PDB file of C-alpha atoms in Angstrom:
ATOM      1  CA  MET A   7       0.000   0.000   0.000  1.00 65.00           C
ATOM      2  CA  ASN A   8       1.518   3.284  -1.157  1.00 79.00           C
ATOM      3  CA  THR A   9       0.538   5.519   1.747  1.00 83.00           C
ATOM      4  CA  LEU A  10       2.289   8.592   0.307  1.00 82.00           C
ATOM      5  CA  LEU A  11       0.387   8.369  -2.972  1.00 82.00           C
ATOM      6  CA  MET A  12      -2.913   7.746  -1.206  1.00 82.00           C
ATOM      7  CA  GLY A  13      -2.293  10.764   1.019  1.00 84.00           C
ATOM      8  CA  GLN A  14      -1.669  12.885  -2.073  1.00 89.00           C
ATOM      9  CA  GLN A  15      -4.907  11.610  -3.612  1.00 91.00           C
ATOM     10  CA  ILE A  16      -6.861  12.526  -0.483  1.00 93.00           C
ATOM     11  CA  ASN A  17      -5.433  16.046  -0.603  1.00 93.00           C
ATOM     12  CA  SER A  18      -6.358  16.412  -4.291  1.00 94.00           C
ATOM     13  CA  LEU A  19      -9.914  15.281  -3.640  1.00 96.00           C
ATOM     14  CA  ILE A  20     -10.356  17.545  -0.615  1.00 96.00           C
ATOM     15  CA  GLU A  21      -8.990  20.532  -2.567  1.00 95.00           C
ATOM     16  CA  PHE A  22     -11.466  19.831  -5.365  1.00 95.00           C
ATOM     17  CA  LEU A  23     -14.395  19.674  -2.950  1.00 96.00           C
ATOM     18  CA  GLU A  24     -13.302  22.843  -1.165  1.00 95.00           C
ATOM     19  CA  ARG A  25     -13.121  24.701  -4.498  1.00 93.00           C
ATOM     20  CA  GLN A  26     -16.721  23.602  -5.073  1.00 92.00           C
ATOM     21  CA  GLY A  27     -17.737  25.082  -1.710  1.00 94.00           C
ATOM     22  CA  PHE A  28     -17.831  21.838   0.301  1.00 95.00           C
ATOM     23  CA  THR A  29     -16.195  20.813   3.548  1.00 96.00           C
ATOM     24  CA  ILE A  30     -15.737  17.231   4.697  1.00 96.00           C
ATOM     25  CA  GLU A  31     -15.493  16.083   8.281  1.00 94.00           C
ATOM     26  CA  GLU A  32     -15.226  12.920  10.297  1.00 93.00           C
ATOM     27  CA  LEU A  33     -17.413  12.789  13.376  1.00 89.00           C
ATOM     28  CA  ASN A  34     -15.455  11.972  16.530  1.00 83.00           C
ATOM     29  CA  ASP A  35     -18.476  10.939  18.583  1.00 83.00           C
ATOM     30  CA  PRO A  36     -20.324   8.004  16.946  1.00 81.00           C
ATOM     31  CA  PHE A  37     -23.639   9.206  18.354  1.00 83.00           C
ATOM     32  CA  GLU A  38     -23.337  12.510  16.457  1.00 84.00           C
ATOM     33  CA  ILE A  39     -24.413  10.696  13.298  1.00 85.00           C
ATOM     34  CA  ASN A  40     -27.996  10.459  14.553  1.00 79.00           C
ATOM     35  CA  GLY A  41     -28.344  14.240  14.488  1.00 76.00           C
ATOM     36  CA  PHE A  42     -26.855  14.465  11.016  1.00 76.00           C
ATOM     37  CA  VAL A  43     -29.317  11.895   9.686  1.00 80.00           C
ATOM     38  CA  ALA A  44     -32.185  14.197  10.675  1.00 73.00           C
ATOM     39  CA  GLY A  45     -30.458  17.178   9.069  1.00 70.00           C
ATOM     40  CA  LEU A  46     -30.003  15.255   5.823  1.00 77.00           C
ATOM     41  CA  ASP A  47     -33.729  14.466   5.492  1.00 75.00           C
ATOM     42  CA  LYS A  48     -32.678  10.813   5.604  1.00 76.00           C
ATOM     43  CA  PRO A  49     -35.566   8.722   6.963  1.00 75.00           C
ATOM     44  CA  TYR A  50     -33.382   6.154   8.697  1.00 84.00           C
ATOM     45  CA  ILE A  51     -29.936   4.887   9.595  1.00 88.00           C
ATOM     46  CA  THR A  52     -29.628   1.138   9.207  1.00 89.00           C
ATOM     47  CA  PRO A  53     -28.741  -1.069  12.189  1.00 90.00           C
ATOM     48  CA  MET A  54     -25.470  -1.928  10.425  1.00 91.00           C
ATOM     49  CA  SER A  55     -24.325   1.690  10.850  1.00 93.00           C
ATOM     50  CA  SER A  56     -26.234   2.851  13.901  1.00 89.00           C
ATOM     51  CA  PRO A  57     -24.340   3.448  17.168  1.00 88.00           C
ATOM     52  CA  LEU A  58     -27.501   2.309  18.972  1.00 83.00           C
ATOM     53  CA  SER A  59     -27.092  -1.196  17.511  1.00 85.00           C
ATOM     54  CA  ASN A  60     -23.304  -1.558  17.730  1.00 85.00           C
ATOM     55  CA  ASP A  61     -20.410  -1.091  20.124  1.00 86.00           C
ATOM     56  CA  PHE A  62     -18.649   1.571  18.086  1.00 91.00           C
ATOM     57  CA  SER A  63     -15.583   3.600  18.996  1.00 88.00           C
ATOM     58  CA  VAL A  64     -13.173   5.811  17.069  1.00 86.00           C
ATOM     59  CA  SER A  65     -11.047   2.708  16.472  1.00 92.00           C
ATOM     60  CA  ASN A  66     -13.656   0.808  14.475  1.00 94.00           C
ATOM     61  CA  TYR A  67     -16.131   3.406  13.167  1.00 94.00           C
ATOM     62  CA  CYS A  68     -15.687   6.290  10.739  1.00 94.00           C
ATOM     63  CA  PRO A  69     -18.780   8.401   9.970  1.00 94.00           C
ATOM     64  CA  LEU A  70     -18.084  10.989   7.257  1.00 95.00           C
ATOM     65  CA  VAL A  71     -20.222  14.030   6.440  1.00 93.00           C
ATOM     66  CA  LEU A  72     -19.993  16.488   3.559  1.00 94.00           C
ATOM     67  CA  ARG A  73     -21.282  20.007   4.176  1.00 93.00           C
ATOM     68  CA  GLN A  74     -22.389  22.691   1.758  1.00 92.00           C
ATOM     69  CA  ALA A  75     -22.769  26.217   3.137  1.00 89.00           C
ATOM     70  CA  GLY A  76     -22.518  24.675   6.594  1.00 89.00           C
ATOM     71  CA  GLU A  77     -25.370  22.228   6.053  1.00 87.00           C
ATOM     72  CA  PRO A  78     -24.853  18.451   5.740  1.00 88.00           C
ATOM     73  CA  VAL A  79     -25.593  17.173   2.221  1.00 91.00           C
ATOM     74  CA  MET A  80     -23.890  13.749   2.111  1.00 92.00           C
ATOM     75  CA  MET A  81     -22.969  11.057   4.568  1.00 93.00           C
ATOM     76  CA  GLY A  82     -21.421   7.606   4.704  1.00 94.00           C
ATOM     77  CA  CYS A  83     -20.573   5.321   7.611  1.00 95.00           C
ATOM     78  CA  ALA A  84     -17.593   2.975   7.553  1.00 96.00           C
ATOM     79  CA  ARG A  85     -17.100   0.210  10.105  1.00 96.00           C
ATOM     80  CA  LEU A  86     -14.120  -2.090  10.504  1.00 96.00           C
ATOM     81  CA  GLU A  87     -14.944  -5.788  10.463  1.00 96.00           C
ATOM     82  CA  ASP A  88     -11.933  -7.783  11.652  1.00 95.00           C
ATOM     83  CA  LEU A  89     -12.901 -11.403  11.122  1.00 93.00           C
ATOM     84  CA  ALA A  90      -9.525 -12.870  12.097  1.00 91.00           C
ATOM     85  CA  ARG A  91     -10.129 -16.585  11.401  1.00 90.00           C
ATOM     86  CA  GLU A  92     -13.919 -16.443  11.466  1.00 95.00           C
ATOM     87  CA  GLY A  93     -15.834 -17.038   8.258  1.00 95.00           C
ATOM     88  CA  ILE A  94     -17.917 -14.253   6.746  1.00 97.00           C
ATOM     89  CA  ASP A  95     -20.959 -16.563   6.849  1.00 96.00           C
ATOM     90  CA  THR A  96     -20.955 -16.985  10.634  1.00 96.00           C
ATOM     91  CA  TYR A  97     -20.049 -13.333  11.164  1.00 96.00           C
ATOM     92  CA  TRP A  98     -22.886 -12.057   8.975  1.00 96.00           C
ATOM     93  CA  SER A  99     -25.302 -14.510  10.552  1.00 95.00           C
ATOM     94  CA  ARG A 100     -24.480 -13.112  13.992  1.00 93.00           C
ATOM     95  CA  ILE A 101     -24.653  -9.414  13.152  1.00 93.00           C
ATOM     96  CA  PHE A 102     -27.819  -9.822  11.069  1.00 94.00           C
ATOM     97  CA  ILE A 103     -29.502 -11.487  14.040  1.00 94.00           C
ATOM     98  CA  ARG A 104     -28.566  -8.498  16.167  1.00 91.00           C
ATOM     99  CA  ALA A 105     -29.749  -6.063  13.513  1.00 91.00           C
ATOM    100  CA  TYR A 106     -32.914  -7.670  12.177  1.00 92.00           C
ATOM    101  CA  SER A 107     -34.149 -10.562  14.337  1.00 89.00           C
ATOM    102  CA  ALA A 108     -37.463  -9.785  16.014  1.00 83.00           C
ATOM    103  CA  ASP A 109     -36.542 -11.611  19.223  1.00 83.00           C
ATOM    104  CA  GLY A 110     -32.761 -11.355  18.980  1.00 76.00           C
ATOM    105  CA  ASN A 111     -32.331 -15.094  18.551  1.00 77.00           C
ATOM    106  CA  ASP A 112     -33.679 -16.413  15.247  1.00 88.00           C
ATOM    107  CA  LYS A 113     -31.388 -16.505  12.214  1.00 93.00           C
ATOM    108  CA  VAL A 114     -32.385 -14.088   9.473  1.00 95.00           C
ATOM    109  CA  ILE A 115     -29.957 -15.043   6.670  1.00 97.00           C
ATOM    110  CA  GLY A 116     -28.519 -18.320   5.425  1.00 95.00           C
ATOM    111  CA  ASN A 117     -26.695 -19.968   2.539  1.00 96.00           C
ATOM    112  CA  VAL A 118     -23.901 -17.431   2.031  1.00 97.00           C
ATOM    113  CA  ARG A 119     -22.482 -18.078  -1.422  1.00 97.00           C
ATOM    114  CA  ALA A 120     -19.181 -19.939  -1.668  1.00 97.00           C
ATOM    115  CA  LYS A 121     -17.762 -17.137  -3.818  1.00 97.00           C
ATOM    116  CA  VAL A 122     -18.361 -14.664  -1.001  1.00 97.00           C
ATOM    117  CA  LYS A 123     -16.841 -16.941   1.650  1.00 96.00           C
ATOM    118  CA  ALA A 124     -13.734 -17.427  -0.498  1.00 95.00           C
ATOM    119  CA  ARG A 125     -13.122 -13.730  -1.082  1.00 94.00           C
ATOM    120  CA  PHE A 126     -14.066 -12.194   2.264  1.00 96.00           C
ATOM    121  CA  ASN A 127     -11.698 -12.977   5.106  1.00 91.00           C
ATOM    122  CA  GLY A 128      -9.440 -11.115   7.505  1.00 94.00           C
ATOM    123  CA  ARG A 129     -10.206  -7.394   7.579  1.00 95.00           C
ATOM    124  CA  SER A 130     -13.035  -5.794   5.623  1.00 96.00           C
ATOM    125  CA  VAL A 131     -14.707  -2.391   5.822  1.00 96.00           C
ATOM    126  CA  TYR A 132     -18.464  -2.095   5.551  1.00 97.00           C
ATOM    127  CA  PHE A 133     -19.108   1.318   3.962  1.00 96.00           C
ATOM    128  CA  GLY A 134     -22.847   1.854   4.068  1.00 93.00           C
ATOM    129  CA  ASP A 135     -25.672   4.325   4.614  1.00 92.00           C
ATOM    130  CA  LEU A 136     -24.324   6.375   1.748  1.00 92.00           C
ATOM    131  CA  PHE A 137     -26.835   9.140   1.241  1.00 90.00           C
ATOM    132  CA  VAL A 138     -27.229  12.388  -0.684  1.00 90.00           C
ATOM    133  CA  SER A 139     -29.676  15.007   0.566  1.00 87.00           C
ATOM    134  CA  ARG A 140     -32.329  16.439  -1.725  1.00 84.00           C
ATOM    135  CA  SER A 141     -30.854  19.864  -0.895  1.00 83.00           C
ATOM    136  CA  PHE A 142     -27.527  18.913  -2.501  1.00 87.00           C
ATOM    137  CA  ARG A 143     -26.471  21.293  -5.263  1.00 83.00           C
ATOM    138  CA  GLY A 144     -23.498  19.871  -7.048  1.00 83.00           C
ATOM    139  CA  SER A 145     -22.160  17.356  -9.523  1.00 87.00           C
ATOM    140  CA  ARG A 146     -21.932  13.587  -9.580  1.00 92.00           C
ATOM    141  CA  LEU A 147     -18.168  14.164  -9.551  1.00 95.00           C
ATOM    142  CA  ALA A 148     -18.455  15.708  -6.079  1.00 95.00           C
ATOM    143  CA  LEU A 149     -20.251  12.573  -4.921  1.00 95.00           C
ATOM    144  CA  ARG A 150     -17.541  10.366  -6.447  1.00 96.00           C
ATOM    145  CA  ALA A 151     -14.843  12.468  -4.749  1.00 97.00           C
ATOM    146  CA  PHE A 152     -16.561  12.250  -1.360  1.00 97.00           C
ATOM    147  CA  VAL A 153     -16.905   8.465  -1.512  1.00 96.00           C
ATOM    148  CA  ALA A 154     -13.350   8.059  -2.844  1.00 96.00           C
ATOM    149  CA  ILE A 155     -12.071   9.902   0.230  1.00 96.00           C
ATOM    150  CA  GLY A 156     -13.971   7.410   2.358  1.00 95.00           C
ATOM    151  CA  HIS A 157     -12.340   4.476   0.568  1.00 95.00           C
ATOM    152  CA  LEU A 158      -8.892   6.002   1.004  1.00 94.00           C
ATOM    153  CA  VAL A 159      -9.239   7.087   4.632  1.00 93.00           C
ATOM    154  CA  THR A 160     -10.536   3.728   5.825  1.00 92.00           C
ATOM    155  CA  THR A 161      -7.949   1.774   3.817  1.00 90.00           C
ATOM    156  CA  LEU A 162      -5.094   3.835   5.234  1.00 90.00           C
ATOM    157  CA  ARG A 163      -6.466   3.560   8.762  1.00 93.00           C
ATOM    158  CA  TRP A 164      -7.418  -0.104   8.866  1.00 95.00           C
ATOM    159  CA  ASP A 165      -5.428  -1.800   6.086  1.00 94.00           C
ATOM    160  CA  ALA A 166      -8.457  -3.837   5.060  1.00 93.00           C
ATOM    161  CA  ASN A 167      -8.703  -6.282   2.172  1.00 94.00           C
ATOM    162  CA  GLN A 168     -11.781  -4.594   0.702  1.00 94.00           C
ATOM    163  CA  THR A 169     -14.606  -2.163   1.308  1.00 96.00           C
ATOM    164  CA  TYR A 170     -18.145  -3.300   0.599  1.00 97.00           C
ATOM    165  CA  CYS A 171     -21.824  -2.515   0.900  1.00 97.00           C
ATOM    166  CA  PHE A 172     -25.187  -3.879  -0.195  1.00 97.00           C
ATOM    167  CA  ILE A 173     -27.015  -2.069  -3.019  1.00 97.00           C
ATOM    168  CA  ARG A 174     -30.544  -2.729  -4.218  1.00 96.00           C
ATOM    169  CA  GLU A 175     -30.859  -3.915  -7.794  1.00 96.00           C
ATOM    170  CA  ARG A 176     -32.814  -0.851  -8.906  1.00 95.00           C
ATOM    171  CA  ASP A 177     -30.012   1.375  -7.600  1.00 95.00           C
ATOM    172  CA  ILE A 178     -27.382  -0.781  -9.323  1.00 96.00           C
ATOM    173  CA  LEU A 179     -29.232  -0.182 -12.585  1.00 96.00           C
ATOM    174  CA  ARG A 180     -29.100   3.569 -11.937  1.00 95.00           C
ATOM    175  CA  GLY A 181     -25.297   3.417 -11.670  1.00 94.00           C
ATOM    176  CA  ALA A 182     -24.965   3.575  -7.870  1.00 95.00           C
ATOM    177  CA  ALA A 183     -22.131   1.030  -7.673  1.00 96.00           C
ATOM    178  CA  ALA A 184     -19.990   2.976 -10.152  1.00 94.00           C
ATOM    179  CA  LEU A 185     -20.691   6.286  -8.407  1.00 94.00           C
ATOM    180  CA  TYR A 186     -19.734   4.779  -5.059  1.00 95.00           C
ATOM    181  CA  GLY A 187     -16.563   3.213  -6.455  1.00 95.00           C
ATOM    182  CA  PHE A 188     -17.505  -0.443  -6.019  1.00 97.00           C
ATOM    183  CA  ASN A 189     -16.224  -2.194  -9.137  1.00 95.00           C
ATOM    184  CA  GLN A 190     -17.136  -5.804  -8.297  1.00 97.00           C
ATOM    185  CA  LEU A 191     -20.617  -7.210  -7.803  1.00 98.00           C
ATOM    186  CA  ILE A 192     -22.015 -10.500  -6.477  1.00 98.00           C
ATOM    187  CA  SER A 193     -25.735 -11.039  -6.925  1.00 97.00           C
ATOM    188  CA  LYS A 194     -27.720 -12.915  -4.266  1.00 97.00           C
ATOM    189  CA  PRO A 195     -24.796 -13.068  -1.797  1.00 98.00           C
ATOM    190  CA  PHE A 196     -27.015 -14.894   0.741  1.00 98.00           C
ATOM    191  CA  ASP A 197     -30.609 -15.998   1.283  1.00 97.00           C
ATOM    192  CA  TRP A 198     -33.007 -14.068   3.483  1.00 97.00           C
ATOM    193  CA  LEU A 199     -34.815 -16.363   5.914  1.00 96.00           C
ATOM    194  CA  ILE A 200     -37.269 -13.598   6.835  1.00 94.00           C
ATOM    195  CA  GLU A 201     -38.919 -10.824   4.875  1.00 93.00           C
ATOM    196  CA  PRO A 202     -36.279  -8.085   5.071  1.00 92.00           C
ATOM    197  CA  SER A 203     -37.363  -4.814   6.622  1.00 87.00           C
ATOM    198  CA  THR A 204     -37.245  -1.569   4.643  1.00 85.00           C
ATOM    199  CA  PRO A 205     -34.920  -0.393   3.150  1.00 86.00           C
ATOM    200  CA  ARG A 206     -33.401  -3.882   2.772  1.00 91.00           C
ATOM    201  CA  ASP A 207     -34.833  -6.166   0.105  1.00 92.00           C
ATOM    202  CA  ARG A 208     -34.150  -9.471  -1.595  1.00 96.00           C
ATOM    203  CA  SER A 209     -32.704  -7.869  -4.726  1.00 97.00           C
ATOM    204  CA  GLU A 210     -29.609  -6.584  -2.918  1.00 97.00           C
ATOM    205  CA  VAL A 211     -26.239  -7.065  -4.578  1.00 98.00           C
ATOM    206  CA  LEU A 212     -22.956  -7.309  -2.672  1.00 98.00           C
ATOM    207  CA  ALA A 213     -20.784  -4.511  -4.113  1.00 98.00           C
ATOM    208  CA  TYR A 214     -17.125  -4.241  -3.179  1.00 97.00           C
ATOM    209  CA  LEU A 215     -13.752  -2.729  -4.016  1.00 96.00           C
ATOM    210  CA  ASP A 216     -10.572  -4.676  -3.347  1.00 94.00           C
ATOM    211  CA  ALA A 217      -7.716  -2.836  -1.645  1.00 91.00           C
ATOM    212  CA  GLU A 218      -5.437  -3.478  -4.623  1.00 89.00           C
ATOM    213  CA  ASP A 219      -7.913  -1.654  -6.891  1.00 93.00           C
ATOM    214  CA  ILE A 220      -8.474   1.401  -4.707  1.00 91.00           C
ATOM    215  CA  HIS A 221      -5.543   3.377  -6.125  1.00 88.00           C
ATOM    216  CA  TYR A 222      -6.745   2.775  -9.696  1.00 91.00           C
ATOM    217  CA  HIS A 223     -10.320   3.715  -8.891  1.00 92.00           C
ATOM    218  CA  VAL A 224      -9.295   6.922  -7.123  1.00 93.00           C
ATOM    219  CA  ALA A 225      -6.864   7.748  -9.924  1.00 92.00           C
ATOM    220  CA  SER A 226      -9.811   7.693 -12.338  1.00 94.00           C
ATOM    221  CA  VAL A 227     -11.721  10.135 -10.111  1.00 95.00           C
ATOM    222  CA  VAL A 228      -8.698  12.450  -9.861  1.00 93.00           C
ATOM    223  CA  GLU A 229      -8.280  12.298 -13.646  1.00 94.00           C
ATOM    224  CA  ALA A 230     -11.960  13.212 -14.127  1.00 93.00           C
ATOM    225  CA  ILE A 231     -11.384  16.245 -11.896  1.00 92.00           C
ATOM    226  CA  ARG A 232      -8.355  17.266 -13.980  1.00 90.00           C
ATOM    227  CA  ARG A 233     -10.368  16.981 -17.193  1.00 90.00           C
ATOM    228  CA  GLN A 234     -13.124  19.119 -15.692  1.00 87.00           C
ATOM    229  CA  ASN A 235     -10.609  21.740 -14.578  1.00 79.00           C
ATOM    230  CA  ALA A 236      -8.992  21.729 -18.047  1.00 79.00           C
ATOM    231  CA  LEU A 237     -12.367  22.297 -19.715  1.00 69.00           C
ATOM    232  CA  ARG A 238     -13.119  25.234 -17.434  1.00 69.00           C
ATOM    233  CA  THR A 239      -9.774  26.919 -18.099  1.00 68.00           C
ATOM    234  CA  THR A 240     -10.242  26.682 -21.879  1.00 65.00           C
ATOM    235  CA  LYS A 241     -13.678  28.336 -21.838  1.00 58.00           C
TER     236      LYS A 241
END
């Protein structure tokens, strides 16, 4: 992992956002995210990212917020998942029970695909609850830059094998995975044993970005920023 290069990429992305009138911040108190959710007109924060459903600290949780004119317009919550020698199937089974079981005991997912179990081990980062407020006034490139910073910051901090999230099929078809920087997709990563509660649904795709691909993904975002800047200077 080239930490110097990744640091330079973070600086380039932050400078771009600041020129667009944005500021980015990491919340030091996990419980602060609940107030930002209300300010973002976001109707929920999922149990996977909520401090009320997890034992979060600054060592395993990184909530990021983008502000415009002082008001929050984007958010994303990253959590470290250090599996050590545990399989992703037993880990997911346990945390999904905590998050979605009505009585806190019954299993809610099963049959994790072999492809997922083979690729997810050691350290991963769940990067979820990515949200853009309706009050956001900016480009898709600003969104890409914000999420790219999240990928970089969490990779540098936790040295994880990949970052991942779950994206509904209809959002995949709208280009959400590409905007969020997840370049690999696995459909039907597991079976729901219950009817998933909103906003989860059975169409969800496991979207992820391997650590070895992060530099290349971010480089494409930085290059898009350079092209935009070049176009503006020639007008």
